[in-house]
Amino acid sequence: MALLAILMCFASLLLAVPAFSMQPTPVWMFNYKDTFFDIAYINQQKAVIVGDRGQVLVTHEKYQNLWAPRDSKTKEMLTSVSFIDDKHGWAAGHGGIIIHTMDGGQNWEVQRESSPVNLPLFDIQFVSKNIGYASGAYDTLLKTVDGGKSWSSIPTGTDAIYNGLFFHDAENGFLLGEFGSLLKTTDGGESWKQVDIGGYQGSLFGITFLSRQIAIAYGISGKLFRSHDGGESWTDIPTGIEDALFMAAAKGDDVVIVGKSGVILISNDGARSFIKKFEPDNYSFAGVCAHAGGGFIAVGEFGKILSIEPTT
């Protein structure tokens, strides 16, 4: 329930903005009012951002620090985006919506229609052009083997809100959410094993791998855990904060974690230790990714797009 409440809180804070035309009219980086929930860099120059009211922004082709809005074919809140190369990507969100692009985010089609009976999706990841997974509210876990044309529900044996997932490949992956749920599969979701995370019973929002062996999991009230054995065992990493941690990104030994009220955690030693910083406006960040050219980019409330250098 924690993430649902946070998303609804974000939505209530949004300011209205005029509708965009079908043309890729650029908007200034810091003059946008919707909340952004995720960002993905798909090559050295190009990124895609998704957010509230079906907003999709793509890096402008000509002008630095400008973004071109694109028609996502939906007004549902988009919470997650996943690309497998610089052309093929998917985004998911409320109403169970899933949309797909084959040209790097310029044009989108709806693959799974939103519906009142479809529960919200909070994370989506494709591991190939055909195989992908999406997770969400109230035991929602979906899988596709045909590039998103059809989706099947996968039982997990637990009843929880699944806030995040990560798959190394088509067979090996993790799923996490409320009540300290951290599940592992080695057979593409056919079976799941509960992983103990030190008896923690709070909500987990995400899991990020620095390598096949090193991973971090993070969640409500500043909780942060690190694994050195591929997610089999976990160590509590003190953060000294009480704000929820929503998303992390890693590049080599550099790690950035972002969360509520502008909190930013930065590590240069493979997530062994972190320093904390706060964005001056206290805007919450929901998404972050490594920039292909170096550093990290975070997105969040009121159209905030922030460049973060990994140096502490």
PDB file of N, CA and C in Angstrom, residues 140-236:
ATOM      1  N   THR A 140       0.321  -8.904  -8.662  1.00  0.00           N
ATOM      2  CA  THR A 140       0.337  -8.818 -10.122  1.00  0.00           C
ATOM      3  C   THR A 140       1.742  -9.040 -10.655  1.00  0.00           C
ATOM      4  N   LEU A 141       1.912 -10.118 -11.415  1.00  0.00           N
ATOM      5  CA  LEU A 141       3.145 -10.381 -12.143  1.00  0.00           C
ATOM      6  C   LEU A 141       2.776 -10.923 -13.509  1.00  0.00           C
ATOM      7  N   LEU A 142       3.218 -10.233 -14.546  1.00  0.00           N
ATOM      8  CA  LEU A 142       2.887 -10.594 -15.925  1.00  0.00           C
ATOM      9  C   LEU A 142       4.142 -10.965 -16.688  1.00  0.00           C
ATOM     10  N   LYS A 143       3.960 -11.855 -17.682  1.00  0.00           N
ATOM     11  CA  LYS A 143       5.072 -12.254 -18.544  1.00  0.00           C
ATOM     12  C   LYS A 143       4.594 -12.324 -19.988  1.00  0.00           C
ATOM     13  N   THR A 144       5.465 -11.897 -20.903  1.00  0.00           N
ATOM     14  CA  THR A 144       5.208 -12.042 -22.327  1.00  0.00           C
ATOM     15  C   THR A 144       6.357 -12.786 -22.980  1.00  0.00           C
ATOM     16  N   VAL A 145       6.051 -13.578 -23.981  1.00  0.00           N
ATOM     17  CA  VAL A 145       7.073 -14.282 -24.763  1.00  0.00           C
ATOM     18  C   VAL A 145       6.964 -13.928 -26.242  1.00  0.00           C
ATOM     19  N   ASP A 146       6.103 -12.933 -26.549  1.00  0.00           N
ATOM     20  CA  ASP A 146       5.917 -12.539 -27.948  1.00  0.00           C
ATOM     21  C   ASP A 146       6.050 -11.034 -28.128  1.00  0.00           C
ATOM     22  N   GLY A 147       6.944 -10.431 -27.346  1.00  0.00           N
ATOM     23  CA  GLY A 147       7.214  -9.007 -27.508  1.00  0.00           C
ATOM     24  C   GLY A 147       6.129  -8.090 -27.003  1.00  0.00           C
ATOM     25  N   GLY A 148       5.266  -8.596 -26.123  1.00  0.00           N
ATOM     26  CA  GLY A 148       4.227  -7.763 -25.546  1.00  0.00           C
ATOM     27  C   GLY A 148       2.884  -7.843 -26.230  1.00  0.00           C
ATOM     28  N   LYS A 149       2.768  -8.661 -27.267  1.00  0.00           N
ATOM     29  CA  LYS A 149       1.477  -8.805 -27.943  1.00  0.00           C
ATOM     30  C   LYS A 149       0.452  -9.466 -27.041  1.00  0.00           C
ATOM     31  N   SER A 150       0.913 -10.362 -26.193  1.00  0.00           N
ATOM     32  CA  SER A 150       0.038 -10.997 -25.216  1.00  0.00           C
ATOM     33  C   SER A 150       0.795 -11.163 -23.909  1.00  0.00           C
ATOM     34  N   TRP A 151       0.044 -11.144 -22.800  1.00  0.00           N
ATOM     35  CA  TRP A 151       0.628 -11.235 -21.472  1.00  0.00           C
ATOM     36  C   TRP A 151      -0.114 -12.291 -20.664  1.00  0.00           C
ATOM     37  N   SER A 152       0.623 -13.057 -19.896  1.00  0.00           N
ATOM     38  CA  SER A 152       0.018 -14.053 -19.022  1.00  0.00           C
ATOM     39  C   SER A 152       0.373 -13.742 -17.580  1.00  0.00           C
ATOM     40  N   SER A 153      -0.557 -14.054 -16.668  1.00  0.00           N
ATOM     41  CA  SER A 153      -0.336 -13.833 -15.246  1.00  0.00           C
ATOM     42  C   SER A 153       0.450 -14.996 -14.657  1.00  0.00           C
ATOM     43  N   ILE A 154       1.449 -14.668 -13.831  1.00  0.00           N
ATOM     44  CA  ILE A 154       2.298 -15.683 -13.211  1.00  0.00           C
ATOM     45  C   ILE A 154       2.020 -15.708 -11.712  1.00  0.00           C
ATOM     46  N   PRO A 155       1.613 -16.848 -11.160  1.00  0.00           N
ATOM     47  CA  PRO A 155       1.437 -16.926  -9.704  1.00  0.00           C
ATOM     48  C   PRO A 155       2.793 -16.978  -9.000  1.00  0.00           C
ATOM     49  N   THR A 156       2.850 -16.351  -7.824  1.00  0.00           N
ATOM     50  CA  THR A 156       4.110 -16.318  -7.070  1.00  0.00           C
ATOM     51  C   THR A 156       4.018 -17.052  -5.740  1.00  0.00           C
ATOM     52  N   GLY A 157       2.813 -17.377  -5.330  1.00  0.00           N
ATOM     53  CA  GLY A 157       2.649 -18.050  -4.047  1.00  0.00           C
ATOM     54  C   GLY A 157       2.538 -17.121  -2.868  1.00  0.00           C
ATOM     55  N   THR A 158       2.612 -15.821  -3.107  1.00  0.00           N
ATOM     56  CA  THR A 158       2.433 -14.829  -2.046  1.00  0.00           C
ATOM     57  C   THR A 158       1.423 -13.793  -2.511  1.00  0.00           C
ATOM     58  N   ASP A 159       0.900 -13.018  -1.564  1.00  0.00           N
ATOM     59  CA  ASP A 159      -0.083 -11.992  -1.874  1.00  0.00           C
ATOM     60  C   ASP A 159       0.466 -10.653  -1.417  1.00  0.00           C
ATOM     61  N   ALA A 160       1.105  -9.942  -2.332  1.00  0.00           N
ATOM     62  CA  ALA A 160       1.766  -8.691  -1.967  1.00  0.00           C
ATOM     63  C   ALA A 160       1.712  -7.724  -3.139  1.00  0.00           C
ATOM     64  N   ILE A 161       1.986  -6.456  -2.845  1.00  0.00           N
ATOM     65  CA  ILE A 161       2.212  -5.466  -3.886  1.00  0.00           C
ATOM     66  C   ILE A 161       3.662  -5.579  -4.317  1.00  0.00           C
ATOM     67  N   TYR A 162       3.887  -5.818  -5.595  1.00  0.00           N
ATOM     68  CA  TYR A 162       5.242  -5.967  -6.111  1.00  0.00           C
ATOM     69  C   TYR A 162       5.679  -4.659  -6.752  1.00  0.00           C
ATOM     70  N   ASN A 163       6.575  -3.963  -6.065  1.00  0.00           N
ATOM     71  CA  ASN A 163       7.005  -2.639  -6.512  1.00  0.00           C
ATOM     72  C   ASN A 163       8.116  -2.673  -7.552  1.00  0.00           C
ATOM     73  N   GLY A 164       8.920  -3.731  -7.570  1.00  0.00           N
ATOM     74  CA  GLY A 164      10.057  -3.762  -8.480  1.00  0.00           C
ATOM     75  C   GLY A 164      10.466  -5.165  -8.845  1.00  0.00           C
ATOM     76  N   LEU A 165      11.222  -5.270  -9.919  1.00  0.00           N
ATOM     77  CA  LEU A 165      11.750  -6.551 -10.361  1.00  0.00           C
ATOM     78  C   LEU A 165      13.071  -6.328 -11.083  1.00  0.00           C
ATOM     79  N   PHE A 166      13.834  -7.396 -11.205  1.00  0.00           N
ATOM     80  CA  PHE A 166      15.067  -7.357 -11.999  1.00  0.00           C
ATOM     81  C   PHE A 166      15.367  -8.759 -12.497  1.00  0.00           C
ATOM     82  N   PHE A 167      15.632  -8.862 -13.812  1.00  0.00           N
ATOM     83  CA  PHE A 167      16.019 -10.131 -14.417  1.00  0.00           C
ATOM     84  C   PHE A 167      17.378  -9.987 -15.089  1.00  0.00           C
ATOM     85  N   HIS A 168      18.280 -10.928 -14.757  1.00  0.00           N
ATOM     86  CA  HIS A 168      19.560 -10.987 -15.448  1.00  0.00           C
ATOM     87  C   HIS A 168      19.380 -11.456 -16.883  1.00  0.00           C
ATOM     88  N   ASP A 169      18.446 -12.376 -17.061  1.00  0.00           N
ATOM     89  CA  ASP A 169      18.163 -12.977 -18.354  1.00  0.00           C
ATOM     90  C   ASP A 169      16.749 -13.528 -18.304  1.00  0.00           C
ATOM     91  N   ALA A 170      16.373 -14.349 -19.267  1.00  0.00           N
ATOM     92  CA  ALA A 170      14.997 -14.845 -19.330  1.00  0.00           C
ATOM     93  C   ALA A 170      14.638 -15.759 -18.174  1.00  0.00           C
ATOM     94  N   GLU A 171      15.623 -16.369 -17.527  1.00  0.00           N
ATOM     95  CA  GLU A 171      15.350 -17.365 -16.494  1.00  0.00           C
ATOM     96  C   GLU A 171      15.570 -16.862 -15.070  1.00  0.00           C
ATOM     97  N   ASN A 172      16.578 -16.041 -14.854  1.00  0.00           N
ATOM     98  CA  ASN A 172      17.022 -15.691 -13.504  1.00  0.00           C
ATOM     99  C   ASN A 172      16.632 -14.269 -13.144  1.00  0.00           C
ATOM    100  N   GLY A 173      15.798 -14.155 -12.089  1.00  0.00           N
ATOM    101  CA  GLY A 173      15.336 -12.831 -11.721  1.00  0.00           C
ATOM    102  C   GLY A 173      14.851 -12.737 -10.294  1.00  0.00           C
ATOM    103  N   PHE A 174      14.523 -11.491  -9.904  1.00  0.00           N
ATOM    104  CA  PHE A 174      14.055 -11.175  -8.558  1.00  0.00           C
ATOM    105  C   PHE A 174      12.801 -10.315  -8.644  1.00  0.00           C
ATOM    106  N   LEU A 175      11.973 -10.449  -7.610  1.00  0.00           N
ATOM    107  CA  LEU A 175      10.731  -9.698  -7.487  1.00  0.00           C
ATOM    108  C   LEU A 175      10.621  -9.244  -6.040  1.00  0.00           C
ATOM    109  N   LEU A 176      10.238  -7.985  -5.828  1.00  0.00           N
ATOM    110  CA  LEU A 176      10.175  -7.504  -4.441  1.00  0.00           C
ATOM    111  C   LEU A 176       9.038  -6.532  -4.243  1.00  0.00           C
ATOM    112  N   GLY A 177       8.674  -6.342  -2.964  1.00  0.00           N
ATOM    113  CA  GLY A 177       7.563  -5.452  -2.659  1.00  0.00           C
ATOM    114  C   GLY A 177       7.337  -5.278  -1.185  1.00  0.00           C
ATOM    115  N   GLU A 178       6.069  -5.220  -0.780  1.00  0.00           N
ATOM    116  CA  GLU A 178       5.726  -4.935   0.600  1.00  0.00           C
ATOM    117  C   GLU A 178       5.969  -6.152   1.495  1.00  0.00           C
ATOM    118  N   PHE A 179       5.939  -5.894   2.806  1.00  0.00           N
ATOM    119  CA  PHE A 179       6.148  -6.925   3.833  1.00  0.00           C
ATOM    120  C   PHE A 179       7.510  -7.603   3.709  1.00  0.00           C
ATOM    121  N   GLY A 180       8.499  -6.886   3.196  1.00  0.00           N
ATOM    122  CA  GLY A 180       9.826  -7.459   3.040  1.00  0.00           C
ATOM    123  C   GLY A 180       9.908  -8.562   2.015  1.00  0.00           C
ATOM    124  N   SER A 181       8.952  -8.602   1.092  1.00  0.00           N
ATOM    125  CA  SER A 181       8.939  -9.658   0.074  1.00  0.00           C
ATOM    126  C   SER A 181      10.123  -9.523  -0.871  1.00  0.00           C
ATOM    127  N   LEU A 182      10.923 -10.547  -0.959  1.00  0.00           N
ATOM    128  CA  LEU A 182      12.016 -10.627  -1.921  1.00  0.00           C
ATOM    129  C   LEU A 182      12.050 -12.057  -2.440  1.00  0.00           C
ATOM    130  N   LEU A 183      11.619 -12.234  -3.681  1.00  0.00           N
ATOM    131  CA  LEU A 183      11.481 -13.554  -4.284  1.00  0.00           C
ATOM    132  C   LEU A 183      12.493 -13.731  -5.398  1.00  0.00           C
ATOM    133  N   LYS A 184      12.945 -14.982  -5.575  1.00  0.00           N
ATOM    134  CA  LYS A 184      13.933 -15.295  -6.600  1.00  0.00           C
ATOM    135  C   LYS A 184      13.436 -16.451  -7.458  1.00  0.00           C
ATOM    136  N   THR A 185      13.646 -16.344  -8.772  1.00  0.00           N
ATOM    137  CA  THR A 185      13.328 -17.428  -9.690  1.00  0.00           C
ATOM    138  C   THR A 185      14.553 -17.787 -10.525  1.00  0.00           C
ATOM    139  N   THR A 186      14.683 -19.051 -10.855  1.00  0.00           N
ATOM    140  CA  THR A 186      15.752 -19.506 -11.749  1.00  0.00           C
ATOM    141  C   THR A 186      15.179 -20.232 -12.960  1.00  0.00           C
ATOM    142  N   ASP A 187      13.849 -20.179 -13.108  1.00  0.00           N
ATOM    143  CA  ASP A 187      13.199 -20.883 -14.216  1.00  0.00           C
ATOM    144  C   ASP A 187      12.163 -20.023 -14.928  1.00  0.00           C
ATOM    145  N   GLY A 188      12.474 -18.735 -15.032  1.00  0.00           N
ATOM    146  CA  GLY A 188      11.592 -17.844 -15.784  1.00  0.00           C
ATOM    147  C   GLY A 188      10.251 -17.601 -15.144  1.00  0.00           C
ATOM    148  N   GLY A 189      10.173 -17.707 -13.822  1.00  0.00           N
ATOM    149  CA  GLY A 189       8.933 -17.421 -13.113  1.00  0.00           C
ATOM    150  C   GLY A 189       8.053 -18.622 -12.868  1.00  0.00           C
ATOM    151  N   GLU A 190       8.487 -19.795 -13.293  1.00  0.00           N
ATOM    152  CA  GLU A 190       7.691 -20.999 -13.036  1.00  0.00           C
ATOM    153  C   GLU A 190       7.608 -21.291 -11.542  1.00  0.00           C
ATOM    154  N   SER A 191       8.664 -21.010 -10.813  1.00  0.00           N
ATOM    155  CA  SER A 191       8.673 -21.187  -9.360  1.00  0.00           C
ATOM    156  C   SER A 191       9.459 -20.053  -8.728  1.00  0.00           C
ATOM    157  N   TRP A 192       9.138 -19.773  -7.460  1.00  0.00           N
ATOM    158  CA  TRP A 192       9.766 -18.671  -6.744  1.00  0.00           C
ATOM    159  C   TRP A 192      10.186 -19.119  -5.347  1.00  0.00           C
ATOM    160  N   LYS A 193      11.321 -18.592  -4.895  1.00  0.00           N
ATOM    161  CA  LYS A 193      11.817 -18.869  -3.553  1.00  0.00           C
ATOM    162  C   LYS A 193      11.915 -17.566  -2.782  1.00  0.00           C
ATOM    163  N   GLN A 194      11.357 -17.556  -1.566  1.00  0.00           N
ATOM    164  CA  GLN A 194      11.469 -16.386  -0.706  1.00  0.00           C
ATOM    165  C   GLN A 194      12.894 -16.273  -0.176  1.00  0.00           C
ATOM    166  N   VAL A 195      13.489 -15.099  -0.342  1.00  0.00           N
ATOM    167  CA  VAL A 195      14.834 -14.832   0.151  1.00  0.00           C
ATOM    168  C   VAL A 195      14.727 -14.046   1.455  1.00  0.00           C
ATOM    169  N   ASP A 196      15.403 -14.490   2.488  1.00  0.00           N
ATOM    170  CA  ASP A 196      15.400 -13.783   3.763  1.00  0.00           C
ATOM    171  C   ASP A 196      16.248 -12.524   3.654  1.00  0.00           C
ATOM    172  N   ILE A 197      15.697 -11.407   4.082  1.00  0.00           N
ATOM    173  CA  ILE A 197      16.435 -10.148   4.045  1.00  0.00           C
ATOM    174  C   ILE A 197      16.559  -9.607   5.470  1.00  0.00           C
ATOM    175  N   GLY A 198      17.050 -10.474   6.332  1.00  0.00           N
ATOM    176  CA  GLY A 198      17.315 -10.102   7.716  1.00  0.00           C
ATOM    177  C   GLY A 198      16.086  -9.894   8.555  1.00  0.00           C
ATOM    178  N   GLY A 199      14.985 -10.545   8.186  1.00  0.00           N
ATOM    179  CA  GLY A 199      13.763 -10.407   8.943  1.00  0.00           C
ATOM    180  C   GLY A 199      13.013  -9.113   8.699  1.00  0.00           C
ATOM    181  N   TYR A 200      13.473  -8.310   7.746  1.00  0.00           N
ATOM    182  CA  TYR A 200      12.827  -7.032   7.453  1.00  0.00           C
ATOM    183  C   TYR A 200      11.407  -7.259   6.928  1.00  0.00           C
ATOM    184  N   GLN A 201      10.424  -6.480   7.448  1.00  0.00           N
ATOM    185  CA  GLN A 201       9.030  -6.636   7.084  1.00  0.00           C
ATOM    186  C   GLN A 201       8.429  -5.395   6.425  1.00  0.00           C
ATOM    187  N   GLY A 202       9.259  -4.410   6.128  1.00  0.00           N
ATOM    188  CA  GLY A 202       8.757  -3.196   5.502  1.00  0.00           C
ATOM    189  C   GLY A 202       8.699  -3.311   3.989  1.00  0.00           C
ATOM    190  N   SER A 203       8.261  -2.230   3.347  1.00  0.00           N
ATOM    191  CA  SER A 203       8.133  -2.217   1.893  1.00  0.00           C
ATOM    192  C   SER A 203       9.479  -1.993   1.222  1.00  0.00           C
ATOM    193  N   LEU A 204       9.756  -2.797   0.218  1.00  0.00           N
ATOM    194  CA  LEU A 204      10.923  -2.628  -0.645  1.00  0.00           C
ATOM    195  C   LEU A 204      10.450  -2.077  -1.982  1.00  0.00           C
ATOM    196  N   PHE A 205      11.173  -1.082  -2.507  1.00  0.00           N
ATOM    197  CA  PHE A 205      10.758  -0.432  -3.738  1.00  0.00           C
ATOM    198  C   PHE A 205      11.595  -0.827  -4.950  1.00  0.00           C
ATOM    199  N   GLY A 206      12.826  -1.295  -4.747  1.00  0.00           N
ATOM    200  CA  GLY A 206      13.637  -1.619  -5.907  1.00  0.00           C
ATOM    201  C   GLY A 206      14.841  -2.454  -5.573  1.00  0.00           C
ATOM    202  N   ILE A 207      15.391  -3.079  -6.605  1.00  0.00           N
ATOM    203  CA  ILE A 207      16.624  -3.862  -6.500  1.00  0.00           C
ATOM    204  C   ILE A 207      17.494  -3.509  -7.695  1.00  0.00           C
ATOM    205  N   THR A 208      18.778  -3.267  -7.451  1.00  0.00           N
ATOM    206  CA  THR A 208      19.713  -2.865  -8.499  1.00  0.00           C
ATOM    207  C   THR A 208      20.981  -3.694  -8.374  1.00  0.00           C
ATOM    208  N   PHE A 209      21.431  -4.256  -9.488  1.00  0.00           N
ATOM    209  CA  PHE A 209      22.652  -5.051  -9.499  1.00  0.00           C
ATOM    210  C   PHE A 209      23.795  -4.225 -10.070  1.00  0.00           C
ATOM    211  N   LEU A 210      24.924  -4.217  -9.323  1.00  0.00           N
ATOM    212  CA  LEU A 210      26.141  -3.595  -9.817  1.00  0.00           C
ATOM    213  C   LEU A 210      26.925  -4.570 -10.677  1.00  0.00           C
ATOM    214  N   SER A 211      26.779  -5.849 -10.373  1.00  0.00           N
ATOM    215  CA  SER A 211      27.385  -6.938 -11.122  1.00  0.00           C
ATOM    216  C   SER A 211      26.504  -8.158 -10.888  1.00  0.00           C
ATOM    217  N   ARG A 212      26.912  -9.290 -11.409  1.00  0.00           N
ATOM    218  CA  ARG A 212      26.108 -10.496 -11.188  1.00  0.00           C
ATOM    219  C   ARG A 212      26.052 -10.861  -9.706  1.00  0.00           C
ATOM    220  N   GLN A 213      27.072 -10.471  -8.933  1.00  0.00           N
ATOM    221  CA  GLN A 213      27.144 -10.839  -7.525  1.00  0.00           C
ATOM    222  C   GLN A 213      26.736  -9.722  -6.572  1.00  0.00           C
ATOM    223  N   ILE A 214      27.013  -8.469  -6.919  1.00  0.00           N
ATOM    224  CA  ILE A 214      26.786  -7.354  -6.010  1.00  0.00           C
ATOM    225  C   ILE A 214      25.450  -6.689  -6.337  1.00  0.00           C
ATOM    226  N   ALA A 215      24.596  -6.554  -5.302  1.00  0.00           N
ATOM    227  CA  ALA A 215      23.282  -5.954  -5.494  1.00  0.00           C
ATOM    228  C   ALA A 215      22.901  -5.125  -4.277  1.00  0.00           C
ATOM    229  N   ILE A 216      21.987  -4.192  -4.474  1.00  0.00           N
ATOM    230  CA  ILE A 216      21.383  -3.454  -3.375  1.00  0.00           C
ATOM    231  C   ILE A 216      19.864  -3.533  -3.510  1.00  0.00           C
ATOM    232  N   ALA A 217      19.181  -3.551  -2.377  1.00  0.00           N
ATOM    233  CA  ALA A 217      17.725  -3.462  -2.316  1.00  0.00           C
ATOM    234  C   ALA A 217      17.386  -2.334  -1.355  1.00  0.00           C
ATOM    235  N   TYR A 218      16.303  -1.605  -1.625  1.00  0.00           N
ATOM    236  CA  TYR A 218      16.038  -0.378  -0.884  1.00  0.00           C
ATOM    237  C   TYR A 218      14.532  -0.168  -0.784  1.00  0.00           C
ATOM    238  N   GLY A 219      14.137   0.646   0.224  1.00  0.00           N
ATOM    239  CA  GLY A 219      12.713   0.812   0.429  1.00  0.00           C
ATOM    240  C   GLY A 219      12.343   1.938   1.353  1.00  0.00           C
ATOM    241  N   ILE A 220      11.269   1.713   2.096  1.00  0.00           N
ATOM    242  CA  ILE A 220      10.685   2.739   2.941  1.00  0.00           C
ATOM    243  C   ILE A 220      11.609   3.046   4.120  1.00  0.00           C
ATOM    244  N   SER A 221      11.471   4.278   4.640  1.00  0.00           N
ATOM    245  CA  SER A 221      12.204   4.721   5.835  1.00  0.00           C
ATOM    246  C   SER A 221      13.715   4.604   5.683  1.00  0.00           C
ATOM    247  N   GLY A 222      14.213   4.811   4.464  1.00  0.00           N
ATOM    248  CA  GLY A 222      15.650   4.810   4.235  1.00  0.00           C
ATOM    249  C   GLY A 222      16.321   3.471   4.354  1.00  0.00           C
ATOM    250  N   LYS A 223      15.567   2.387   4.291  1.00  0.00           N
ATOM    251  CA  LYS A 223      16.157   1.052   4.427  1.00  0.00           C
ATOM    252  C   LYS A 223      16.965   0.693   3.184  1.00  0.00           C
ATOM    253  N   LEU A 224      18.173   0.176   3.429  1.00  0.00           N
ATOM    254  CA  LEU A 224      19.083  -0.180   2.350  1.00  0.00           C
ATOM    255  C   LEU A 224      19.835  -1.447   2.733  1.00  0.00           C
ATOM    256  N   PHE A 225      19.877  -2.401   1.795  1.00  0.00           N
ATOM    257  CA  PHE A 225      20.561  -3.666   2.014  1.00  0.00           C
ATOM    258  C   PHE A 225      21.521  -3.927   0.854  1.00  0.00           C
ATOM    259  N   ARG A 226      22.610  -4.653   1.158  1.00  0.00           N
ATOM    260  CA  ARG A 226      23.599  -5.001   0.137  1.00  0.00           C
ATOM    261  C   ARG A 226      23.855  -6.495   0.157  1.00  0.00           C
ATOM    262  N   SER A 227      23.965  -7.083  -1.035  1.00  0.00           N
ATOM    263  CA  SER A 227      24.303  -8.494  -1.171  1.00  0.00           C
ATOM    264  C   SER A 227      25.609  -8.626  -1.938  1.00  0.00           C
ATOM    265  N   HIS A 228      26.455  -9.564  -1.502  1.00  0.00           N
ATOM    266  CA  HIS A 228      27.725  -9.816  -2.181  1.00  0.00           C
ATOM    267  C   HIS A 228      27.737 -11.181  -2.866  1.00  0.00           C
ATOM    268  N   ASP A 229      26.593 -11.904  -2.789  1.00  0.00           N
ATOM    269  CA  ASP A 229      26.552 -13.257  -3.331  1.00  0.00           C
ATOM    270  C   ASP A 229      25.359 -13.486  -4.264  1.00  0.00           C
ATOM    271  N   GLY A 230      25.080 -12.463  -5.062  1.00  0.00           N
ATOM    272  CA  GLY A 230      24.029 -12.608  -6.060  1.00  0.00           C
ATOM    273  C   GLY A 230      22.619 -12.571  -5.522  1.00  0.00           C
ATOM    274  N   GLY A 231      22.430 -12.034  -4.333  1.00  0.00           N
ATOM    275  CA  GLY A 231      21.096 -11.907  -3.777  1.00  0.00           C
ATOM    276  C   GLY A 231      20.684 -13.009  -2.838  1.00  0.00           C
ATOM    277  N   GLU A 232      21.609 -13.896  -2.470  1.00  0.00           N
ATOM    278  CA  GLU A 232      21.279 -14.986  -1.550  1.00  0.00           C
ATOM    279  C   GLU A 232      21.228 -14.518  -0.101  1.00  0.00           C
ATOM    280  N   SER A 233      22.139 -13.624   0.297  1.00  0.00           N
ATOM    281  CA  SER A 233      22.162 -13.086   1.651  1.00  0.00           C
ATOM    282  C   SER A 233      22.362 -11.577   1.574  1.00  0.00           C
ATOM    283  N   TRP A 234      21.906 -10.880   2.652  1.00  0.00           N
ATOM    284  CA  TRP A 234      21.870  -9.424   2.614  1.00  0.00           C
ATOM    285  C   TRP A 234      22.362  -8.833   3.925  1.00  0.00           C
ATOM    286  N   THR A 235      23.027  -7.675   3.826  1.00  0.00           N
ATOM    287  CA  THR A 235      23.525  -6.942   4.979  1.00  0.00           C
ATOM    288  C   THR A 235      22.878  -5.568   5.031  1.00  0.00           C
ATOM    289  N   ASP A 236      22.426  -5.174   6.203  1.00  0.00           N
ATOM    290  CA  ASP A 236      21.818  -3.861   6.394  1.00  0.00           C
ATOM    291  C   ASP A 236      22.891  -2.779   6.305  1.00  0.00           C
TER     292      ASP A 236
END
